[in-house]
Tab-separated table of C-alpha atoms in Angstrom:
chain	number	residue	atom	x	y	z
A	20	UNK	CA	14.655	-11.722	8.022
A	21	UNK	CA	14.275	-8.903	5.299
A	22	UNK	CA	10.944	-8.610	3.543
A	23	UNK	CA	12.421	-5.785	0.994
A	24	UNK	CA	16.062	-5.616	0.337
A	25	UNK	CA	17.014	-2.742	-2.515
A	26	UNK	CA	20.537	-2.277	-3.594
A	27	UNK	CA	21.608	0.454	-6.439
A	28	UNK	CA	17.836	0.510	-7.822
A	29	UNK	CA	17.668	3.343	-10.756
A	30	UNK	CA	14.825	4.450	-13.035
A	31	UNK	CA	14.578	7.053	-15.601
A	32	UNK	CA	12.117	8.286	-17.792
A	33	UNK	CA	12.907	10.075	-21.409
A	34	UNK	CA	16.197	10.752	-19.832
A	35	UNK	CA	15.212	12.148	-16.615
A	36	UNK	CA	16.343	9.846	-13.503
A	37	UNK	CA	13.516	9.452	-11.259
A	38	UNK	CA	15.196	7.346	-8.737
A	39	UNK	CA	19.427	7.159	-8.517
A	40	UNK	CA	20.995	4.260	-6.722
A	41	UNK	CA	19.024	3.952	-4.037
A	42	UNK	CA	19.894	1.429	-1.411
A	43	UNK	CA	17.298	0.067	1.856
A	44	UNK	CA	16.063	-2.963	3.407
A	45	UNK	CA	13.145	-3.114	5.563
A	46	UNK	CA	12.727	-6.172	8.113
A	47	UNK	CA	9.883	-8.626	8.771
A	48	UNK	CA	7.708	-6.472	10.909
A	49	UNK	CA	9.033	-2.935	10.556
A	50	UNK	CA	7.320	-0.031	9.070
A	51	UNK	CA	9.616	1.755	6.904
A	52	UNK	CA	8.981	5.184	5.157
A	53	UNK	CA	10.124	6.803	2.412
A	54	UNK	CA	10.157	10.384	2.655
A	55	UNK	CA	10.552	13.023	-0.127
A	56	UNK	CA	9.341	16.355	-2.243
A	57	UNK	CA	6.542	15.371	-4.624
A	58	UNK	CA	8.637	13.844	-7.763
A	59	UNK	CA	11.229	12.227	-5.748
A	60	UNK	CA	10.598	9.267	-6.899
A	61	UNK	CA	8.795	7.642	-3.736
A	62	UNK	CA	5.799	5.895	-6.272
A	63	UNK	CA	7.990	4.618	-8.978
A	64	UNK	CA	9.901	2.842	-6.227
A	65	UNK	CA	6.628	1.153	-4.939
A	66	UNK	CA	5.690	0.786	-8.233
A	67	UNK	CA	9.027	-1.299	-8.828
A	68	UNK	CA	8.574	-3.010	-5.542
A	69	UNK	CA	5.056	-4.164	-6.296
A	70	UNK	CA	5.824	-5.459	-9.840
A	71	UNK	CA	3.886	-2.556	-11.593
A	72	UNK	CA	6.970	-1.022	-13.305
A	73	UNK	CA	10.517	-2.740	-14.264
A	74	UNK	CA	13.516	-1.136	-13.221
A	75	UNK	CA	16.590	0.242	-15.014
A	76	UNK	CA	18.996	-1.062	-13.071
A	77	UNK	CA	19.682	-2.384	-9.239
A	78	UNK	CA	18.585	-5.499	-7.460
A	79	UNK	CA	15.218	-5.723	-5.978
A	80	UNK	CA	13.994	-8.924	-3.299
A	81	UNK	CA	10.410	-8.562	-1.863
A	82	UNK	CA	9.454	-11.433	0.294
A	83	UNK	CA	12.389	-13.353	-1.126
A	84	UNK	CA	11.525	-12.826	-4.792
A	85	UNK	CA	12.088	-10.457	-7.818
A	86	UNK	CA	9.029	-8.744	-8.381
A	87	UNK	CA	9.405	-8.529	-11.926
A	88	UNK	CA	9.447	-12.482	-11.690
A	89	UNK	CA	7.374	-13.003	-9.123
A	90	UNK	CA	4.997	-15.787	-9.139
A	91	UNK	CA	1.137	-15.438	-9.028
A	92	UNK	CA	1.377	-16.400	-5.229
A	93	UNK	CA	3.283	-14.199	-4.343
A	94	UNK	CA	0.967	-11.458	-5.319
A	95	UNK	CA	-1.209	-12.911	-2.766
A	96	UNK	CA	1.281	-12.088	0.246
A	97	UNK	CA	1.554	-8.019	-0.672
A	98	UNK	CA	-1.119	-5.466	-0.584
A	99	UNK	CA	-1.180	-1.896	-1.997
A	100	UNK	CA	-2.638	1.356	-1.318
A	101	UNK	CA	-2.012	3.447	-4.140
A	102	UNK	CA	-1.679	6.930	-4.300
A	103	UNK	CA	-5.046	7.307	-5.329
A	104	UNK	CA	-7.524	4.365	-5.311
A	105	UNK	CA	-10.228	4.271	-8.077
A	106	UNK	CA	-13.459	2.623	-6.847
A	107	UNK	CA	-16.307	1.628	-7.935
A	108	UNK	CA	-19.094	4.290	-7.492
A	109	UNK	CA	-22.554	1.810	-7.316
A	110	UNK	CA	-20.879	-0.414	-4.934
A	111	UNK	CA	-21.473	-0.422	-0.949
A	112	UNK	CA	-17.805	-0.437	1.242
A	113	UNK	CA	-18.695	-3.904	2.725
A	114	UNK	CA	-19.160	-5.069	-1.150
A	115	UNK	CA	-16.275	-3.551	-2.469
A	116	UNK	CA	-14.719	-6.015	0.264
A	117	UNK	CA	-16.588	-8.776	-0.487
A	118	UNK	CA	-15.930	-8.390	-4.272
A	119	UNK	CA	-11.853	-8.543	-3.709
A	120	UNK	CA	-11.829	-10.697	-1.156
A	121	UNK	CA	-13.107	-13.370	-3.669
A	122	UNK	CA	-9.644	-12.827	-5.204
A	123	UNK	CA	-8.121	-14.008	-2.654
A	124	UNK	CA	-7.629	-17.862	-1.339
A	125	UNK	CA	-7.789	-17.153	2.695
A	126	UNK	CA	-8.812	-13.565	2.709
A	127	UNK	CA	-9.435	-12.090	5.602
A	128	UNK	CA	-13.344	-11.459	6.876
A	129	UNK	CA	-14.996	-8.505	5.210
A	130	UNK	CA	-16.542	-7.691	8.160
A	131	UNK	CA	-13.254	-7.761	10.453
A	132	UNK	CA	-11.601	-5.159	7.916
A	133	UNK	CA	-14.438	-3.143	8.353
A	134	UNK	CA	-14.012	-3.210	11.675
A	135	UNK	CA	-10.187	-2.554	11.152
A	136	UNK	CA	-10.179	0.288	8.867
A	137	UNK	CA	-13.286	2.354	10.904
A	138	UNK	CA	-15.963	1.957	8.408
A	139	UNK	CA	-18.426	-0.525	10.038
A	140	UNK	CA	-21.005	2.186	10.400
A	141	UNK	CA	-20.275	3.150	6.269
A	142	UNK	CA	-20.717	-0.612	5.301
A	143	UNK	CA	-23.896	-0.197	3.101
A	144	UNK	CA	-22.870	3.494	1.509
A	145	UNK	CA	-22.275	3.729	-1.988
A	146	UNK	CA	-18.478	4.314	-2.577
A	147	UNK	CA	-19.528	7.583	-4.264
A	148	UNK	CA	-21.084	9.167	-0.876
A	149	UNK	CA	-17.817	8.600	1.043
A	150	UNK	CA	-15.721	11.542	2.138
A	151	UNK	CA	-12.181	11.649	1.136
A	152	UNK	CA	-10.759	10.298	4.463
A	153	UNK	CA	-13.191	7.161	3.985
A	154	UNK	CA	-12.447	6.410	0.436
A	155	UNK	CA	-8.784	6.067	1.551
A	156	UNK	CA	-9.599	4.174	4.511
A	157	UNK	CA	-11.970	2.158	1.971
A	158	UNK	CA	-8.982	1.848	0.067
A	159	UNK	CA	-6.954	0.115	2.918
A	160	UNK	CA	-9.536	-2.168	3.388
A	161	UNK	CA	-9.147	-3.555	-0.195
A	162	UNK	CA	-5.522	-4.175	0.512
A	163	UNK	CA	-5.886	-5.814	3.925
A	164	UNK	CA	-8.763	-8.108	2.584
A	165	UNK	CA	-5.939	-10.465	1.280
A	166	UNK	CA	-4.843	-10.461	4.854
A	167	UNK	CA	-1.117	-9.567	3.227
A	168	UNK	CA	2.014	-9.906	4.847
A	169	UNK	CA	3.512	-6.529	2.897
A	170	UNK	CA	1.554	-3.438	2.692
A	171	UNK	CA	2.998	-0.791	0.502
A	172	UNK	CA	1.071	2.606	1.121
A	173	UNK	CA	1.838	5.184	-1.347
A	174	UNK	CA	1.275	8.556	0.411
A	175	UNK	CA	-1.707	7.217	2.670
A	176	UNK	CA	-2.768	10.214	4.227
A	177	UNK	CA	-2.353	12.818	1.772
A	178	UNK	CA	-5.390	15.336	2.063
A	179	UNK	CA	-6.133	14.610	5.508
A	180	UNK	CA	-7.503	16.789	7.668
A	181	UNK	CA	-5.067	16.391	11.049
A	182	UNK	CA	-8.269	14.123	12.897
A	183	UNK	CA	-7.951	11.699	10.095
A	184	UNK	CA	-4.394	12.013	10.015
A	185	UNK	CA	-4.146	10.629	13.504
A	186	UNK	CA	-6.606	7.755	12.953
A	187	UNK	CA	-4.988	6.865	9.944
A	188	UNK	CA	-1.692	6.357	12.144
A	189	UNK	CA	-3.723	4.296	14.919
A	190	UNK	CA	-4.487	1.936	12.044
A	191	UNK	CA	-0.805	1.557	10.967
A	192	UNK	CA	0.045	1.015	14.604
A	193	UNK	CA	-2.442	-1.647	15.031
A	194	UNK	CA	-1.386	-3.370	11.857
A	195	UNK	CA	1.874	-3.328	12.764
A	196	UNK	CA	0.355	-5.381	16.210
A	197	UNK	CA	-0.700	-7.818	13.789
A	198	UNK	CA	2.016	-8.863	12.357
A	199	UNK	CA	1.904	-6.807	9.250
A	200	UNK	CA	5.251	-5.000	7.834
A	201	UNK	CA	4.460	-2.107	6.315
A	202	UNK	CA	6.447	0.311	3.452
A	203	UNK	CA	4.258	3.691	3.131
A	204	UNK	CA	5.613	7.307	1.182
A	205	UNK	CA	5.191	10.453	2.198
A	206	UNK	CA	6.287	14.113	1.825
A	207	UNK	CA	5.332	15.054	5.737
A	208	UNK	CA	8.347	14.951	7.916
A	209	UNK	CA	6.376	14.588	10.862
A	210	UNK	CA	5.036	11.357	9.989
């Protein structure tokens, strides 16, 4: 089964096509990327997939549904990590957790995503004290709390040193053990 199926999708903004005719599907339990220069239109295809942004033109299914129709339960089976996460500075990690996991009808434990993204020892921090690597890691955690099915990362490990680079890939590894099918961006051809 397909979790994202794209066929002729187009966008363009005053004129300027961001993304031409593109054309993927990605299957239940894949990890798919999307590689490309910075402006290649890798975020305003998430942005479409996610619901965030409506498309010009093309046909878009994610999870079986048009995401510019989608219903409010749907929401509930996709996470996102966007490009750059804005968090709130007063709050501990394992709060920030708790806090959107109440948006959620069977979220997953905050605790266990703690455990899963590598910040049990950061749990009572302030957001504001965290390193770069550990707000994005912080920022996973907010996505997996819903315990999606889809997980859209948009350009997860940009401004990584190489260390975090690597654990950042051991965490999309063991998601993909769980279950999870993932869509991420980048502009590093190694990854």
């Amino acid at each position: 089964m397909n979790a994202v199926e794209v066929s002729g999708l187009r966008k363009s903004y005053d004129g300027v096509e961001a993304v031409r005719g593109i054309d993927f599907e990605l299957r239940s339990g894949e990890v798919f990327g999307l590689l490309g220069p910075n402006g290649a239109g890798k975020t305003t295809t998430v942005e479409i997939l996610v619901g965030y942004r409506r498309r010009d033109a093309g046909e878009v299914r994610v999870l079986g549904a048009d995401p510019e129709r989608a219903a409010r339960t749907w929401r509930g089976r996709i996470g996102v990590v966007p490009q750059s996460g804005e968090l709130f500075p007063n709050l501990s990690v394992l709060e920030h957790l708790e806090l959107f996991a109440g948006y959620y009808e069977t979220p997953r434990p905050a605790r266990e995503v703690l455990a899963l993204v590598g910040l049990e020892e950061k749990a009572g921090a302030k957001s504001r004290t965290l390193s770069g690597g550990q707000r994005r890691r912080l920022d996973l955690g907010v996505a997996l709390v819903g315990d999606p099915e889809l997980l859209f990362l948009d350009e997860p490990t940009t401004g990584f040193d190489p260390s975090a680079r690597r654990a950042a890939w051991d965490t999309i590894r063991a998601l993909r053990s769980l279950g999870k099918t993932i869509l991420l961006t980048t502009h590093y051809i190694e990854e």
